CSV table of C-alpha atoms and ligand atoms in Angstrom, one decimal:
chain,number,residue,atom,x,y,z
A,1,MET,CA,37.7,39.1,-14.1
A,2,LYS,CA,35.9,40.1,-11.0
A,3,LEU,CA,32.1,39.6,-10.5
A,4,ILE,CA,29.3,39.1,-8.3
A,5,LEU,CA,26.4,36.9,-8.5
A,6,LEU,CA,23.5,38.3,-6.8
A,7,GLY,CA,20.2,36.8,-5.8
A,8,PRO,CA,17.8,34.8,-3.8
A,9,PRO,CA,18.6,31.6,-2.3
A,10,GLY,CA,18.2,28.9,-4.8
A,11,ALA,CA,18.4,30.8,-7.8
A,12,GLY,CA,21.4,29.0,-9.1
A,13,LYS,CA,24.7,31.2,-7.8
A,14,GLY,CA,26.4,28.4,-6.6
A,15,THR,CA,25.9,26.4,-9.7
A,16,GLN,CA,26.7,28.8,-12.0
A,17,GLY,CA,29.2,30.0,-9.9
A,18,GLU,CA,31.0,26.4,-10.3
A,19,ILE,CA,30.6,26.6,-14.0
A,20,LEU,CA,32.4,30.2,-14.1
A,21,ARG,CA,35.0,28.8,-11.9
A,22,GLN,CA,35.8,25.9,-14.5
A,23,LYS,CA,35.7,28.1,-17.3
A,24,LEU,CA,37.7,31.3,-16.1
A,25,GLY,CA,39.8,29.4,-13.7
A,26,ILE,CA,39.2,31.9,-10.9
A,27,PRO,CA,38.0,30.9,-7.4
A,28,THR,CA,34.5,31.3,-6.2
A,29,ILE,CA,34.5,32.9,-2.8
A,30,SER,CA,30.9,31.8,-1.2
A,31,THR,CA,30.4,33.1,2.3
A,32,GLY,CA,28.1,30.6,3.0
A,33,ASN,CA,30.4,27.8,2.2
A,34,MET,CA,33.2,29.2,4.5
A,35,LEU,CA,30.8,29.8,7.4
A,36,ARG,CA,29.7,26.0,6.7
A,37,ALA,CA,33.1,24.8,6.8
A,38,ALA,CA,33.9,26.8,10.1
A,39,MET,CA,30.7,25.1,11.4
A,40,LYS,CA,31.9,21.4,10.6
A,41,GLU,CA,35.2,22.1,11.7
A,42,GLY,CA,33.7,23.3,15.1
A,43,THR,CA,36.0,26.6,15.0
A,44,PRO,CA,35.0,29.8,17.0
A,45,LEU,CA,33.7,31.2,14.0
A,46,GLY,CA,31.5,28.1,13.4
A,47,VAL,CA,30.2,28.2,16.9
A,48,GLN,CA,29.3,31.7,16.6
A,49,VAL,CA,27.3,32.1,13.5
A,50,LYS,CA,25.6,28.0,14.0
A,51,GLN,CA,22.3,29.8,15.2
A,52,CYS,CA,22.0,32.7,12.4
A,53,MET,CA,22.8,29.8,9.9
A,54,GLU,CA,20.2,27.5,10.9
A,55,GLU,CA,17.3,29.8,11.2
A,56,GLY,CA,18.5,31.7,7.8
A,57,THR,CA,19.1,35.2,9.1
A,58,LEU,CA,22.1,37.0,8.8
A,59,VAL,CA,25.4,37.0,10.6
A,60,SER,CA,27.0,40.3,11.5
A,61,ASP,CA,28.3,42.6,8.7
A,62,SER,CA,31.6,43.0,10.5
A,63,LEU,CA,32.2,39.4,11.0
A,64,ILE,CA,31.8,38.9,7.1
A,65,ILE,CA,34.0,42.0,6.1
A,66,GLY,CA,36.6,40.3,8.1
A,67,ILE,CA,36.6,36.9,6.5
A,68,VAL,CA,36.1,38.1,3.0
A,69,ARG,CA,39.2,40.8,3.5
A,70,GLU,CA,41.3,37.9,4.3
A,71,ARG,CA,40.2,35.3,1.9
A,72,LEU,CA,40.4,38.2,-0.9
A,73,ALA,CA,44.1,38.8,0.0
A,74,GLN,CA,45.2,35.0,-0.5
A,75,PRO,CA,47.3,34.7,-3.6
A,76,ASP,CA,44.5,32.6,-5.8
A,77,CYS,CA,42.4,35.8,-6.0
A,78,ALA,CA,45.1,37.9,-7.6
A,79,ASN,CA,43.6,37.2,-10.9
A,80,GLY,CA,40.4,37.7,-9.9
A,81,TYR,CA,37.3,35.9,-8.2
A,82,ILE,CA,33.7,35.0,-8.3
A,83,LEU,CA,31.8,36.5,-5.2
A,84,ASP,CA,28.8,34.3,-4.2
A,85,GLY,CA,26.7,35.5,-1.3
A,86,VAL,CA,28.3,38.6,-0.5
A,87,PRO,CA,28.0,41.2,-0.4
A,88,ARG,CA,24.5,40.6,1.2
A,89,THR,CA,23.6,43.9,3.0
A,90,LEU,CA,24.1,47.9,1.7
A,91,VAL,CA,26.9,48.0,4.6
A,92,GLN,CA,28.6,45.0,3.2
A,93,ALA,CA,28.6,46.6,0.1
A,94,GLU,CA,29.5,50.0,0.7
A,95,THR,CA,32.4,48.9,3.4
A,96,MET,CA,34.0,46.6,0.5
A,97,GLU,CA,33.5,49.3,-2.1
A,98,LYS,CA,35.7,51.6,0.0
A,99,GLU,CA,38.1,48.8,0.8
A,100,GLY,CA,38.4,48.7,-3.0
A,101,LEU,CA,37.2,45.1,-2.6
A,102,LEU,CA,34.4,45.9,-5.5
A,103,GLU,CA,36.3,47.1,-8.9
A,104,LEU,CA,34.2,44.5,-10.5
A,105,ASP,CA,33.7,43.8,-14.1
A,106,CYS,CA,30.0,42.7,-13.8
A,107,VAL,CA,27.2,42.0,-11.3
A,108,LEU,CA,25.1,39.6,-12.6
A,109,SER,CA,21.5,39.0,-10.6
A,110,LEU,CA,20.1,35.8,-11.2
A,111,GLU,CA,16.2,36.3,-11.5
A,112,ALA,CA,13.7,34.1,-10.2
A,113,THR,CA,10.2,33.9,-8.3
A,114,ASN,CA,9.4,32.7,-4.8
A,115,GLU,CA,7.6,29.5,-6.3
A,116,GLU,CA,10.3,28.8,-8.3
A,117,ILE,CA,13.1,29.0,-5.3
A,118,LEU,CA,10.7,27.2,-3.0
A,119,SER,CA,10.2,24.0,-5.4
A,120,ARG,CA,13.9,23.9,-6.4
A,121,MET,CA,15.3,24.5,-2.5
A,122,THR,CA,13.4,21.4,-1.5
A,123,ASN,CA,15.0,19.4,-4.2
A,124,ARG,CA,18.4,20.8,-3.5
A,125,ARG,CA,21.4,18.6,-2.1
A,126,VAL,CA,24.7,19.7,-1.4
A,127,CYS,CA,28.1,18.0,-1.3
A,128,ALA,CA,29.1,17.8,2.5
A,129,ASP,CA,32.6,17.9,1.6
A,130,CYS,CA,33.0,20.8,-1.1
A,131,GLY,CA,29.5,22.3,-1.1
A,132,VAL,CA,28.8,22.0,-4.5
A,133,PRO,CA,25.2,22.0,-4.9
A,134,TYR,CA,23.2,19.4,-7.0
A,135,ASN,CA,19.3,18.9,-7.5
A,136,SER,CA,17.7,15.6,-7.2
A,137,VAL,CA,15.4,16.5,-10.0
A,138,THR,CA,17.3,18.7,-12.6
A,139,SER,CA,20.9,17.8,-11.9
A,140,ARG,CA,21.7,14.6,-10.5
A,141,SER,CA,25.0,13.2,-9.4
A,142,LYS,CA,26.2,10.4,-11.5
A,143,VAL,CA,26.1,8.4,-8.4
A,144,GLU,CA,23.2,8.8,-6.4
A,145,GLY,CA,24.3,10.7,-2.8
A,146,VAL,CA,28.1,11.0,-4.0
A,147,CYS,CA,29.6,14.5,-5.3
A,148,ASP,CA,31.1,14.0,-9.0
A,149,LEU,CA,33.9,16.3,-8.1
A,150,CYS,CA,35.4,15.2,-4.8
A,151,GLY,CA,33.3,11.7,-3.9
A,152,GLY,CA,32.0,13.9,-0.8
A,153,LYS,CA,28.4,12.7,0.8
A,154,LEU,CA,25.3,14.8,-0.7
A,155,ILE,CA,23.4,15.9,2.0
A,156,GLN,CA,20.2,18.2,2.2
A,157,ARG,CA,20.9,21.5,4.0
A,158,LYS,CA,19.0,22.3,7.1
A,159,ASP,CA,18.2,25.5,6.1
A,160,ASP,CA,16.7,24.3,2.6
A,161,GLU,CA,13.6,23.0,4.7
A,162,GLU,CA,10.6,25.3,3.8
A,163,ALA,CA,10.1,27.5,6.9
A,164,THR,CA,13.6,28.3,6.7
A,165,VAL,CA,13.3,28.6,3.0
A,166,ARG,CA,10.6,31.4,3.5
A,167,ASN,CA,12.4,33.2,6.1
A,168,ARG,CA,15.5,33.3,4.0
A,169,LEU,CA,13.3,34.8,1.0
A,170,VAL,CA,11.8,37.6,3.5
A,171,VAL,CA,15.4,38.2,4.5
A,172,TYR,CA,16.7,38.5,1.1
A,173,GLN,CA,13.9,40.7,0.2
A,174,GLU,CA,14.6,43.3,3.0
A,175,GLU,CA,18.4,43.3,3.1
A,176,THR,CA,19.6,41.9,0.0
A,177,GLU,CA,17.5,42.9,-3.0
A,178,PRO,CA,18.2,46.6,-2.5
A,179,LEU,CA,21.7,46.0,-4.0
A,180,LYS,CA,20.2,45.6,-7.3
A,181,GLY,CA,19.9,49.4,-7.3
A,182,PHE,CA,23.0,50.0,-5.8
A,183,PHE,CA,24.7,48.4,-8.4
A,184,GLU,CA,22.4,49.4,-11.4
A,185,GLN,CA,23.5,53.2,-10.1
A,186,ARG,CA,27.0,52.3,-10.9
A,187,GLY,CA,26.3,50.9,-14.2
A,188,MET,CA,27.3,47.3,-13.2
A,189,LEU,CA,24.2,45.3,-13.0
A,190,THR,CA,23.1,42.7,-15.7
A,191,ARG,CA,20.0,40.7,-15.0
A,192,ILE,CA,19.9,37.4,-16.2
A,193,PRO,CA,16.3,36.0,-16.6
A,194,SER,CA,15.0,32.7,-14.9
A,195,LEU,CA,15.4,30.0,-17.6
A,196,PRO,CA,14.2,26.1,-17.4
A,197,THR,CA,18.2,24.5,-17.4
A,198,ILE,CA,21.2,25.3,-16.1
A,199,GLU,CA,22.7,25.2,-19.7
A,200,GLU,CA,20.5,27.8,-20.9
A,201,THR,CA,21.2,30.2,-18.0
A,202,SER,CA,25.2,29.6,-18.3
A,203,LYS,CA,24.9,30.5,-22.1
A,204,VAL,CA,22.9,33.5,-21.4
A,205,ILE,CA,25.6,34.4,-18.8
A,206,ALA,CA,28.5,33.9,-21.2
A,207,GLU,CA,26.9,35.9,-23.9
A,208,ALA,CA,26.2,38.8,-21.2
A,209,MET,CA,29.9,38.7,-20.2
A,210,GLY,CA,31.4,38.0,-23.6
A,211,ILE,CA,33.2,35.1,-22.8
B,1,LIG,P1,24.4,30.8,1.5
B,1,LIG,O1,25.0,29.4,1.2
B,1,LIG,O2,24.9,32.0,0.9
B,1,LIG,O3,22.8,31.0,1.3
B,1,LIG,O4,24.2,31.2,3.1
B,1,LIG,C1,23.8,30.4,4.0
B,1,LIG,C2,23.6,31.6,5.7
B,1,LIG,O5,25.0,32.0,5.8
B,1,LIG,C3,22.9,32.8,5.2
B,1,LIG,O6,21.6,32.3,5.7
B,1,LIG,C4,23.6,33.4,6.4
B,1,LIG,O7,23.1,33.0,8.0
B,1,LIG,C5,24.8,33.4,6.3
B,1,LIG,N1,25.5,34.0,5.3
B,1,LIG,C6,26.3,33.7,4.2
B,1,LIG,N2,26.7,34.8,3.5
B,1,LIG,C7,26.5,36.2,4.5
B,1,LIG,C8,26.7,37.6,4.1
B,1,LIG,N3,27.3,37.8,3.1
B,1,LIG,N4,26.4,38.2,5.4
B,1,LIG,C9,25.4,37.9,6.3
B,1,LIG,N5,25.2,36.6,6.4
B,1,LIG,C10,25.9,35.5,5.5
């Protein structure tokens, strides 16, 4: 099973990706998490992307293609993968398609309005160690401030501050939204409406995927 989770920041890609990862036993490839890990480790890649990440602008297509190509060649991706946050531009999609990295079963577009996103993002917390997202209102961890999965500390991402979120939404509309047309033309796009709870959304996703 190979699939893409498409949608604006805060639409639930990380949350639904984690649910699907557990259900399907295939890895979630989140370029955002990979770049944040590189920043945390202070690698040359991390230093290179820091400014873009903090401003909420996109890092270069060639850099992203390089890290995704390498990641998808790892043995744990042999039976499939869930792409979260990539491709994010038409150039990324076209390049990945040419390289045979987009032989997908489906593309799930998680729909959400700007108002919903703004209110969700300000309450979003992520694990500083494994990147799994929580929400301080709708999906709290069992112990406040501590990740249920790995015991890591929950933090607010710098790019989840309101001004940055607004900027990321503009970037999404200009750069990423056109990908819906790209995948629609290829008959792969399934739109998942915004629903009140994580459980309802994952049920609709499971039905759409026939799992
Ligand atoms: P995310 O966690 O997916 O919201 O990504 C956080 C940030 O990482 C984005 O605002 C970009 O700066 C960068 N990023 C992640 N994935 C990509 C991508 N596919 N193309 C360009 N920049 C990306």
